[in-house]
Structures are given as structure tokens and as C-alpha cells.
mmCIF file of C-alpha atoms and ligand atoms in Angstrom:
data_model
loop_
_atom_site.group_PDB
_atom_site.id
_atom_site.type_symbol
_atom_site.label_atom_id
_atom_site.label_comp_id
_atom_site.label_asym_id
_atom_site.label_seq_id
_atom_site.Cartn_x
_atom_site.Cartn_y
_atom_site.Cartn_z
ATOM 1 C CA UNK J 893 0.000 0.000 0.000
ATOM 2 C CA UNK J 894 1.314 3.245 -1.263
ATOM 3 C CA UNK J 895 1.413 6.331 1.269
ATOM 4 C CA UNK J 896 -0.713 7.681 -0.817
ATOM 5 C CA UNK J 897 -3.592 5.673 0.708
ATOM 6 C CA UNK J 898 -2.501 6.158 4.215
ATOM 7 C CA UNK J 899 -5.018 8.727 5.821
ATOM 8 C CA UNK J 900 -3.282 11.861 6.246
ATOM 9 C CA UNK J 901 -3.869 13.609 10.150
ATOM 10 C CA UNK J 902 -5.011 16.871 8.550
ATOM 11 C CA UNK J 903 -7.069 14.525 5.776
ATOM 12 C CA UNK J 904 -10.554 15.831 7.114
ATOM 13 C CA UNK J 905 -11.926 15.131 3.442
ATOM 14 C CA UNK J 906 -15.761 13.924 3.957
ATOM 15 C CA UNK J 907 -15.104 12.135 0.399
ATOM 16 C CA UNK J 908 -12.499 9.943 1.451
ATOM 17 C CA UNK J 909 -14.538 6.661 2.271
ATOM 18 C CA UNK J 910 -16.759 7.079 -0.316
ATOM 19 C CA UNK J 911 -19.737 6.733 1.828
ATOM 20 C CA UNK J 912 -22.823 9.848 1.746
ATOM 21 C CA UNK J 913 -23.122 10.263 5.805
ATOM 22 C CA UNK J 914 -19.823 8.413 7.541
ATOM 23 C CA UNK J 915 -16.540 9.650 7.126
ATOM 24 C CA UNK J 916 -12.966 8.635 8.878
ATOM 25 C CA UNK J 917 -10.653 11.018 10.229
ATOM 26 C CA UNK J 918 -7.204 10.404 12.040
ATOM 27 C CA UNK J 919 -6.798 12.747 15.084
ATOM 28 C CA UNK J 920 -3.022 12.613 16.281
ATOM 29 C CA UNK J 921 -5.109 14.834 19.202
ATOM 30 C CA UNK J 922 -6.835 12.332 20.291
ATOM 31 C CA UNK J 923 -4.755 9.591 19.397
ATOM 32 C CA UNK J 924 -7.245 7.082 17.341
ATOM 33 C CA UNK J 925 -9.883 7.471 14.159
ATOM 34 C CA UNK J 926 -13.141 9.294 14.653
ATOM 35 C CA UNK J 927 -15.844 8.474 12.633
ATOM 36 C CA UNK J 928 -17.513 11.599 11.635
ATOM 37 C CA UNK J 929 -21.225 11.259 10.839
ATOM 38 C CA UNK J 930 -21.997 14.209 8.400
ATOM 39 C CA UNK J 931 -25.993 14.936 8.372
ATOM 40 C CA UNK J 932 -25.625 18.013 6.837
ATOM 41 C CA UNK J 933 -24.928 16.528 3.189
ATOM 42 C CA UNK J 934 -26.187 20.028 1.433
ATOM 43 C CA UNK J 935 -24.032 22.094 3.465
ATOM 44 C CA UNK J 936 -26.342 23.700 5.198
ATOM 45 C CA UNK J 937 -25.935 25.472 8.956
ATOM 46 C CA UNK J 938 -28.368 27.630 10.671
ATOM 47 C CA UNK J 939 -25.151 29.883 11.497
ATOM 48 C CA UNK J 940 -22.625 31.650 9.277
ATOM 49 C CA UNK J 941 -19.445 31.490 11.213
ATOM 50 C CA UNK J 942 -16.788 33.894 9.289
ATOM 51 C CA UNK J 943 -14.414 30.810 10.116
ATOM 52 C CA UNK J 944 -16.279 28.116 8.766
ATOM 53 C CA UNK J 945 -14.424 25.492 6.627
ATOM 54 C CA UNK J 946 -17.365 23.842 4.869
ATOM 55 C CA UNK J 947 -17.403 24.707 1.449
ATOM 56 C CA UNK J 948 -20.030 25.935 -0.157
ATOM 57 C CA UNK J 949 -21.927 26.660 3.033
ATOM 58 C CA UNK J 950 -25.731 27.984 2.814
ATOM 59 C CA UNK J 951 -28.209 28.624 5.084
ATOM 60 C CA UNK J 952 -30.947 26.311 5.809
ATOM 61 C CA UNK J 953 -31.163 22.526 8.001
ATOM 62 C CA UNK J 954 -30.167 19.260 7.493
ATOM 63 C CA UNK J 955 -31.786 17.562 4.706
ATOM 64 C CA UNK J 956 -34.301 14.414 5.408
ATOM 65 C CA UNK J 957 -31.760 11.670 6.278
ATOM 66 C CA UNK J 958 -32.017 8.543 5.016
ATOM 67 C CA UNK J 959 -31.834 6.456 8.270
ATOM 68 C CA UNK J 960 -31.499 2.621 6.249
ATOM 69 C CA UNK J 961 -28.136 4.107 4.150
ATOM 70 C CA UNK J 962 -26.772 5.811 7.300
ATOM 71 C CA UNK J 963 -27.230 2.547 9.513
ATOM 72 C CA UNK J 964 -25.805 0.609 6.569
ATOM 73 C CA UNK J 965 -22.846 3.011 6.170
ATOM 74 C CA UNK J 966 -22.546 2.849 9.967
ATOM 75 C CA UNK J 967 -22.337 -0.970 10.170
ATOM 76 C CA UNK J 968 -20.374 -1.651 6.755
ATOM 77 C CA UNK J 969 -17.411 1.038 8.071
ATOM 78 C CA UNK J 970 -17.403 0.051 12.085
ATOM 79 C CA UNK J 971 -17.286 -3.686 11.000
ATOM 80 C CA UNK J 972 -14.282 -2.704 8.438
ATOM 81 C CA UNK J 973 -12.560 -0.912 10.834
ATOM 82 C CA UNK J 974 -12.730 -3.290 13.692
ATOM 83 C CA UNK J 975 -12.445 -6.477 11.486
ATOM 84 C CA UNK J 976 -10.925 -5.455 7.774
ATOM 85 C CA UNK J 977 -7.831 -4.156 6.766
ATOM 86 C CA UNK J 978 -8.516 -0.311 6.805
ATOM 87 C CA UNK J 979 -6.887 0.287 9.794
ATOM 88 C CA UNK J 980 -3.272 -1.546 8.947
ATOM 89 C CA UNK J 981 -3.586 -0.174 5.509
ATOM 90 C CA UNK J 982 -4.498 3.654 5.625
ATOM 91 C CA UNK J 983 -4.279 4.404 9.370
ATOM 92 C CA UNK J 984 -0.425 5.329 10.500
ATOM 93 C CA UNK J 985 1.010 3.110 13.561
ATOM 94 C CA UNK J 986 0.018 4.099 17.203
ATOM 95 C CA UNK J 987 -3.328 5.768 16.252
ATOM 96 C CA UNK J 988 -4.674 2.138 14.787
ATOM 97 C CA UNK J 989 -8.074 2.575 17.640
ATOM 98 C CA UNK J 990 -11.419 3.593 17.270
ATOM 99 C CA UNK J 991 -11.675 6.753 19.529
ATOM 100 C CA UNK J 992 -14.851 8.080 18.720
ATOM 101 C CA UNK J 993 -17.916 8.513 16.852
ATOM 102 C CA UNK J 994 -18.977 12.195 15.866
ATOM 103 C CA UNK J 995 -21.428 13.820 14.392
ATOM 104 C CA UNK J 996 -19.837 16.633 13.139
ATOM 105 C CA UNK J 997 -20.480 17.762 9.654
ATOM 106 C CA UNK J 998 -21.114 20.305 7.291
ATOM 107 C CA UNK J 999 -23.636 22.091 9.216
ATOM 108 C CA UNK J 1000 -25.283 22.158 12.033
ATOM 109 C CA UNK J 1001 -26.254 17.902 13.004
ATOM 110 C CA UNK J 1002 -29.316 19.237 15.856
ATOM 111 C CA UNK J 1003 -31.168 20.694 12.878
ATOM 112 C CA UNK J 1004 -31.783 17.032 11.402
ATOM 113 C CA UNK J 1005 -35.635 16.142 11.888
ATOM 114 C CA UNK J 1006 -34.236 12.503 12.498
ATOM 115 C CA UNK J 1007 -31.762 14.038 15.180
ATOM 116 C CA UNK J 1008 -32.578 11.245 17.847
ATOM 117 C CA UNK J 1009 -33.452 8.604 15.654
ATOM 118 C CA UNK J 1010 -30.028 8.778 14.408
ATOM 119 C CA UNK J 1011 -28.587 8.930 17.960
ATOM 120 C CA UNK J 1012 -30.949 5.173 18.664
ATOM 121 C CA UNK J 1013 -29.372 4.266 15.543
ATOM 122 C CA UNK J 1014 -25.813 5.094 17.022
ATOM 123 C CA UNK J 1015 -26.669 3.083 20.351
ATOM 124 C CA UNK J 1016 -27.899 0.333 18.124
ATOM 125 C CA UNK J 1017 -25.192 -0.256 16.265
ATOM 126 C CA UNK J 1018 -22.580 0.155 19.523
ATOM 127 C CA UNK J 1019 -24.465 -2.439 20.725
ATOM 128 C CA UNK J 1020 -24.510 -4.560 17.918
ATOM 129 C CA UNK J 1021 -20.665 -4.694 16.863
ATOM 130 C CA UNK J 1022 -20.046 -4.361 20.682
ATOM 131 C CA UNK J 1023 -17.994 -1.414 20.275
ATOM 132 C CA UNK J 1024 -15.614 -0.967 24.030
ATOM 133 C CA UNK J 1025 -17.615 1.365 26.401
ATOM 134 C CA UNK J 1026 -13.964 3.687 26.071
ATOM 135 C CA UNK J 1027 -15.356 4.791 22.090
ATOM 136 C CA UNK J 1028 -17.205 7.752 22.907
ATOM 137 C CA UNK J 1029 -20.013 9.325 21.201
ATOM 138 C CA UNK J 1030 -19.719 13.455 20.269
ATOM 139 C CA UNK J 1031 -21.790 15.724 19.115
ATOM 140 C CA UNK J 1032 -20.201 19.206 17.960
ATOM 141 C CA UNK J 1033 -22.981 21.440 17.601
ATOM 142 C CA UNK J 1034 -23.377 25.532 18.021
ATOM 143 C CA UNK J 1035 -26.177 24.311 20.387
ATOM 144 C CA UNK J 1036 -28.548 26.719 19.502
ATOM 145 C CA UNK J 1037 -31.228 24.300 18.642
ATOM 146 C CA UNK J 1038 -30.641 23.110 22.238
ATOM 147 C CA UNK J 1039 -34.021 24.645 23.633
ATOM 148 C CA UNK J 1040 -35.785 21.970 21.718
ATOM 149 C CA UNK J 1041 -37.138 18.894 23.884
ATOM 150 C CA UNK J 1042 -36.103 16.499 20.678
ATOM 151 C CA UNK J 1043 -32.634 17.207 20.984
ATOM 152 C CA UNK J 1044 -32.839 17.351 25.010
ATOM 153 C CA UNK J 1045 -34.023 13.838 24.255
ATOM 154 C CA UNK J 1046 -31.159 12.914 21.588
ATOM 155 C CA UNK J 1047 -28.541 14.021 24.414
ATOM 156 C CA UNK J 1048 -29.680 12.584 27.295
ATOM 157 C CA UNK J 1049 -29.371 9.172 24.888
ATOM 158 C CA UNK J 1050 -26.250 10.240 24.008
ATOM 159 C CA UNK J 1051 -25.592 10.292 27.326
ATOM 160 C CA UNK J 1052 -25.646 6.734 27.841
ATOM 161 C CA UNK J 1053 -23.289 5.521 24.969
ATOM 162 C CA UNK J 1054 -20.641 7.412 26.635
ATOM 163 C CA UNK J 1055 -21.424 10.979 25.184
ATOM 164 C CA UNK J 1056 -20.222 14.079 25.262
ATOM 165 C CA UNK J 1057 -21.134 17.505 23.590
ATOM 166 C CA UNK J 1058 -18.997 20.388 22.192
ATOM 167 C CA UNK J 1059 -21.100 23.607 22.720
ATOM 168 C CA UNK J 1060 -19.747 26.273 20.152
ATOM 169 C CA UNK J 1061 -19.012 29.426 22.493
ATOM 170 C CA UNK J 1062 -16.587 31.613 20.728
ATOM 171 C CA UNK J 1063 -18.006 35.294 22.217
ATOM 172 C CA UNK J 1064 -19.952 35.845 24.886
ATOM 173 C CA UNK J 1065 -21.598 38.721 23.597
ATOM 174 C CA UNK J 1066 -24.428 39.600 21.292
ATOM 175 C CA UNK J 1067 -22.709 42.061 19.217
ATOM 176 C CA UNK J 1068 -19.377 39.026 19.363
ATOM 177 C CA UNK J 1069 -21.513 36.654 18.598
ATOM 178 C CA UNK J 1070 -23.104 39.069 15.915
ATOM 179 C CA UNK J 1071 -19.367 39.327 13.947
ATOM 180 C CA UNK J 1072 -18.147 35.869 14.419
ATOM 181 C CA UNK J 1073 -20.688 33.572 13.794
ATOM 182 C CA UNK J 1074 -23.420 35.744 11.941
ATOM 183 C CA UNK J 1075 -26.306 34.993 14.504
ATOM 184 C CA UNK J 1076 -28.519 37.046 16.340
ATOM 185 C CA UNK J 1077 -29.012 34.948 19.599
ATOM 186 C CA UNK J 1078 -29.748 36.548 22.620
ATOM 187 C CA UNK J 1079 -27.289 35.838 25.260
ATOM 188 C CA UNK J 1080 -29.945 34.618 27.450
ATOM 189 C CA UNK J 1081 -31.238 32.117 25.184
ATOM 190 C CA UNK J 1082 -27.115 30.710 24.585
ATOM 191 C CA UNK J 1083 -27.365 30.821 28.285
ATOM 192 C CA UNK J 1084 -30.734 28.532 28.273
ATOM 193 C CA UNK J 1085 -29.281 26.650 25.591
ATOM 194 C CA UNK J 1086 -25.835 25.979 27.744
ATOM 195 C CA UNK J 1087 -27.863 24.968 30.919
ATOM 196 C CA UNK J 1088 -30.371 22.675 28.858
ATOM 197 C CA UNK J 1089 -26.916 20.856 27.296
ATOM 198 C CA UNK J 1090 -25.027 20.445 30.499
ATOM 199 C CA UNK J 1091 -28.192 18.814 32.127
ATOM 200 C CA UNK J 1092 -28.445 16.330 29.636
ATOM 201 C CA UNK J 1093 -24.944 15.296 28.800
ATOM 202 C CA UNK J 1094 -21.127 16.066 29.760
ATOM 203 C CA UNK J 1095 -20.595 19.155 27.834
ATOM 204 C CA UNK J 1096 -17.144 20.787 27.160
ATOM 205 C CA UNK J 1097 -17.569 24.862 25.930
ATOM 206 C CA UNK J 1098 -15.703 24.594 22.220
ATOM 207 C CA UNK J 1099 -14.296 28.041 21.960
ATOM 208 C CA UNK J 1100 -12.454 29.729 18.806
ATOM 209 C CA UNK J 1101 -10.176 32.412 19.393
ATOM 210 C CA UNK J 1102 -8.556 34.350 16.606
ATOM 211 C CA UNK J 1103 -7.779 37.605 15.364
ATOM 212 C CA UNK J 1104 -10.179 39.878 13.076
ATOM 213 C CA UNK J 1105 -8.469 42.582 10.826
ATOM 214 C CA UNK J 1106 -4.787 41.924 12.691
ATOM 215 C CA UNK J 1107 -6.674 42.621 16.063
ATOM 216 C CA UNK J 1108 -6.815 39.785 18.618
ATOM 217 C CA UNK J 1109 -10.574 39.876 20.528
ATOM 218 C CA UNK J 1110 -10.696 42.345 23.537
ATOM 219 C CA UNK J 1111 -10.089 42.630 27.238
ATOM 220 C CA UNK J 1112 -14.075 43.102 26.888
ATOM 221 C CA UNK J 1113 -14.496 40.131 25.022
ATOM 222 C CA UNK J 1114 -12.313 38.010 28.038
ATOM 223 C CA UNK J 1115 -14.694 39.741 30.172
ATOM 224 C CA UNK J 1116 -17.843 38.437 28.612
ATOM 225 C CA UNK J 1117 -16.885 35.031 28.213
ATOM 226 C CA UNK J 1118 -15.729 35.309 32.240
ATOM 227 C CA UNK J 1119 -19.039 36.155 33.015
ATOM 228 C CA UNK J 1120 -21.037 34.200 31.274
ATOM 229 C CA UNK J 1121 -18.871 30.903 32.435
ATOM 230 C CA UNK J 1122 -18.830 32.142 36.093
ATOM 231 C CA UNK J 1123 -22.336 32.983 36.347
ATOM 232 C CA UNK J 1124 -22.992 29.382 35.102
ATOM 233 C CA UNK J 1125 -20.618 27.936 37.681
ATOM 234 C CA UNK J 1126 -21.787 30.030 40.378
ATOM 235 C CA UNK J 1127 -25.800 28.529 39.494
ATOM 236 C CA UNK J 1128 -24.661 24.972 40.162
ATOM 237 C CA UNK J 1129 -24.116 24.256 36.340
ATOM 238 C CA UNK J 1130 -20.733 22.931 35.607
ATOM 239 C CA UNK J 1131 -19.068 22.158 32.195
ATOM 240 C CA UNK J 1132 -16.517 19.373 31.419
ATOM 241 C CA UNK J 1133 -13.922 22.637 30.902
ATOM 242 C CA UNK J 1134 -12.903 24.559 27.431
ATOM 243 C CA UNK J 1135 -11.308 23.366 24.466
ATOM 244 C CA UNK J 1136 -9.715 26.826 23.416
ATOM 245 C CA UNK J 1137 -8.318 26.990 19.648
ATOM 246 C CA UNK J 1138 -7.175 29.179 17.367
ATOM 247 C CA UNK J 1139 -7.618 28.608 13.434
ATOM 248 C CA UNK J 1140 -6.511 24.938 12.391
ATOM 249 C CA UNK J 1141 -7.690 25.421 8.981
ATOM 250 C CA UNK J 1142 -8.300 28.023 6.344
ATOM 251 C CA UNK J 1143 -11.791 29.869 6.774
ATOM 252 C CA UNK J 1144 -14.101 28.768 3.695
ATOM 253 C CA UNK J 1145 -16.374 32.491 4.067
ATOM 254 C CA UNK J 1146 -15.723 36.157 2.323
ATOM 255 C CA UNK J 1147 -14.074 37.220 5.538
ATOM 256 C CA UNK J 1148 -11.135 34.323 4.917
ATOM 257 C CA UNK J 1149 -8.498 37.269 4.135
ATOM 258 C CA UNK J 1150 -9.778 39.233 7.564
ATOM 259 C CA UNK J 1151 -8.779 36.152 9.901
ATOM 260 C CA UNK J 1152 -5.604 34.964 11.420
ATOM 261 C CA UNK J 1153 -4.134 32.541 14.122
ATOM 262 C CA UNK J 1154 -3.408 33.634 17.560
ATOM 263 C CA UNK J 1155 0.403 32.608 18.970
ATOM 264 C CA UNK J 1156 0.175 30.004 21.783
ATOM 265 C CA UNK J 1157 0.852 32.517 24.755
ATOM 266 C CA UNK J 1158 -2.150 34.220 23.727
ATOM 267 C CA UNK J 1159 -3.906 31.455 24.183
ATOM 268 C CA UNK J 1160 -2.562 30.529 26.937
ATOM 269 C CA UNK J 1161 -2.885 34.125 28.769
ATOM 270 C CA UNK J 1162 -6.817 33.775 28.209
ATOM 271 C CA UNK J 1163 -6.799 30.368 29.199
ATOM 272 C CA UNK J 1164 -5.012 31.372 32.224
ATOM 273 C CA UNK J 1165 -7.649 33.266 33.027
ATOM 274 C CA UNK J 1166 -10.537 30.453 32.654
ATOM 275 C CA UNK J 1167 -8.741 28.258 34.559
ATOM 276 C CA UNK J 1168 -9.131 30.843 37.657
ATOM 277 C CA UNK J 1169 -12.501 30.148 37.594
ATOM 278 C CA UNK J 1170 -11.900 26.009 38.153
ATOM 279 C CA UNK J 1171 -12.255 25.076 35.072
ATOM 280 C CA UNK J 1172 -9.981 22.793 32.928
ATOM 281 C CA UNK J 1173 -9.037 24.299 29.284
ATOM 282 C CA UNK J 1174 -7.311 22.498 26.768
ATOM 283 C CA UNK J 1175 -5.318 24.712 24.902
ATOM 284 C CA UNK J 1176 -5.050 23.565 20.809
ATOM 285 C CA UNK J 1177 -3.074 26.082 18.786
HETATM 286 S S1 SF4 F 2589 -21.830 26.424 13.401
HETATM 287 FE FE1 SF4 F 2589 -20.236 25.152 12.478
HETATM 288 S S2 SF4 F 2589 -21.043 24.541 10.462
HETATM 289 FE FE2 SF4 F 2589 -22.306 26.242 11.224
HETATM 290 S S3 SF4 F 2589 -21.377 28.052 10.307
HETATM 291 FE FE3 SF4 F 2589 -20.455 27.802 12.335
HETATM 292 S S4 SF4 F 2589 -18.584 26.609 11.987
HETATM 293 FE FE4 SF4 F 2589 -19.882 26.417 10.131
#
């Protein structure tokens, strides 16, 4: 097998297996393959984040899914990977395990009518191949479809297949929230949204920190995101911690040229800050 067919760490290609929904991707992070569940096959995402790496990105929901071809795709890939030859042949040494399976896709995966249908259908099929306890199930979503008792339901399932949600909170601000990801939320309903998540399932705070036009976000926008996060602890609701990042991949939106990575220290000075609070942040670059 050429090198050409082993799966490249940064090889986040939906395409690559072929398949419409399922997708493999090699985290060197998290040491193992994820198997990304895309639902959002049209590219569509309630949000417009000026970061956003899907291509083509419109506005809109998840299309109908077609349960029968996911559970297929599902089955077909999870049997290759624990029992085929996918794994020795396109998956480098040392990160040959199944770590996780994500839905994570080209859009937002909560807007998908079949949202907890396709979270049974995850359970079933853990159950099934008798995937190890240790392979967790994630859901990266910008939660603001959180409020909705379907996808209450779909995470407190989630919940019990080892699950665990990344909340999108990159500002802590309406007018932040406003420039980066195009949304007019009101902070009390991202609040509502927060509390709703972290009541159902363990739920990390997924937080993208960058610079806009050279200029790195506030003191104002540390406040924000201090308050918001402290408030919450101070109610009795506590997240997993923060996974703070900076820009792993070019932006995909008209703002692309705008954008650029923070150095680690900056990071790292704002995480400093979080983690005053008693919170664990994992700090990515
Ligand atoms: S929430 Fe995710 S998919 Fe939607 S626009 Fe933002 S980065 Fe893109």
C-alpha cells in the first residue's frame, strides 16, 4: 500500500470513504480514528461562522436523512474498521483505535428532523458490533437548537453511549456573537441553551479564538466570556472545561483574508484566566 492511501492527520476530506453520511478522520489529538457522521450533506448550517471550513456553506437545516443508508454506512465502516484491513492499511502506527464517533459535519447535526433517531441508531449499532464502552459518542454542535425537547431527548441518549457535547461558544456577547458567527441569539437564550446541554450530557464549551483585521478579541471580550462561564458555575451548572483553539484550517467564508491565528501565549494568557474560575481548558493552537 502506497502512502498515498494512508489517511493523512489533517485529511478531514468527507469524500475519502466514499460513503454519503460516515466519514474517517485520524486525530493525532486524540490519538485514534473518529468516525464523523456528516448529516448536513447540502451544506447547510443555521449559522454563518466567518471561520467556517465547509465549502459551499448555505443557510438552511439538514436535509431528510435517510436512516437505512446511514445505519448501513454505519455498520459496513465500524465492522471494516474493527475487522478489515482499513486500519493496517491507511491508518499510520500508534493511532490504529477507534476513539470516537462524531457527528460533526457540514452544518449544524441538531437541525436534522431525524436528530434522535439517528442517535438510537448510534446506540444500536454500539451495541450490535459491541464497540468498548472507552469509544465515545460526540456531538459538535453551536447548540442553539438546544431549547428543543427532541434534541434534550437525543442528548440525554447520548448520554448513555458514553457521550459528550462540544457547545460552540466563541463570544460571549451579542454584538461578538453578531461578527463571528453571523447569529442574532440573545445571550440569554445561549445561556438557556448551555444549561439545557449540560443537564443532559457532559458538555465541554468549544471556543475559537482568533484575530479579526490583525486585532486579537478584547479585554471586553475576556470579560464576557468570564461572566457568562462564572455565572454558570456560580448557578450549580458545571461544564466538562474549554477546548480553546485558534484557526486549524483556512476559513471557507468572504471574511477568509480578515482572519488569522493567535500565537500560543495568547492562548494561553486567556486560558489562564478560565482556569481561575476552576475550570480545565485544553489549549489547541
Ligand atoms: S456552526 Fe459550524 S457549520 Fe455552522 S457556520 Fe459555524 S462553523 Fe460552520
Amino acid at each position: 500500500m502506497s502512502d498515498d492511501n494512508i489517511l493523512n492527520v489533517t485529511n478531514h476530506d468527507r469524500d475519502s470513504a466514499a460513503l454519503r453520511y460516515v466519514y474517517p478522520v485520524v486525530s493525532r489529538r486524540s490519538g485514534g480514528v473518529s468516525v464523523g457522521i456528516n448529516l448536513n450533506t447540502n451544506n447547510a448550517c443555521n449559522w454563518r461562522c466567518i471561520y467556517c471550513q465547509v465549502p459551499g456553506l448555505i443557510r438552511g437545516t439538514a436535509p431528510t436523512i435517510d436512516l437505512a443508508v446511514l445505519e448501513n454506512e454505519l455498520r459496513v465502516f465500524l465492522s471494516e474498521l474493527l475487522h478489515g484491513d482499513f486500519m493496517r492499511n491507511r491508518v499510520p502506527q500508534g493511532l490504529q483505535r477507534i476513539n470516537d464517533i462524531a457527528l460533526s459535519g457540514n452544518g449544524e447535526p441538531t437541525s436534522a428532523g431525524e436528530f434522535v433517531q439517528v442517535i438510537a441508531l448510534i446506540a444500536r449499532m454500539r451495541n450490535e458490533l459491541a464497540l468498548p464502552d472507552a469509544v465515545k459518542t460526540l456531538l459538535i454542535t453551536n447548540g442553539s437548537l438546544l431549547y428543543r425537547n427532541l434534541v434534550q431527548q437525543g442528548l440525554r441518549d447520548m448520554a448513555k453511549i458514553n457521550g459528550e457535547v462540544w457547545f460552540k461558544l466563541d463570544r460571549a456577547s451579542e454584538a461578538g456573537m453578531k461578527r463571528v458567527n453571523d447569529t442574532h441569539m440573545s445571550l440569554n437564550k445561549v445561556r438557556d441553551n448551555l444549561i439545557a446541554a449540560i443537564e443532559c450530557c457532559p458538555t465541554w464549551l468549544q471556543t475559537c479564538w482568533f484575530a479579526l483585521d490583525s486585532e486579537p478579541p478584547s479585554l471586553q471580550d475576556e470579560d464576557d466570556y468570564l461572566e457568562l462561564v462564572g455565572a454558570l458555575l456560580r448557578d450549580g451548572h458545571q461544564p466538562q472545561g474549554v477546548l480553546l483553539y485558534s484557526l486549524a484550517r483556512p476559513s471557507l467564508q468572504a471574511e477568509a483574508p480578515r482572519l488569522s491565528a493567535l500565537p500560543l501565549e495568547h492562548l494561553q494568557g486567556f486560558a489562564e484566566r478560565i482556569s481561575k474560575l476552576g475550570l480545565p481548558v485544553k489549549v489547541t493552537p
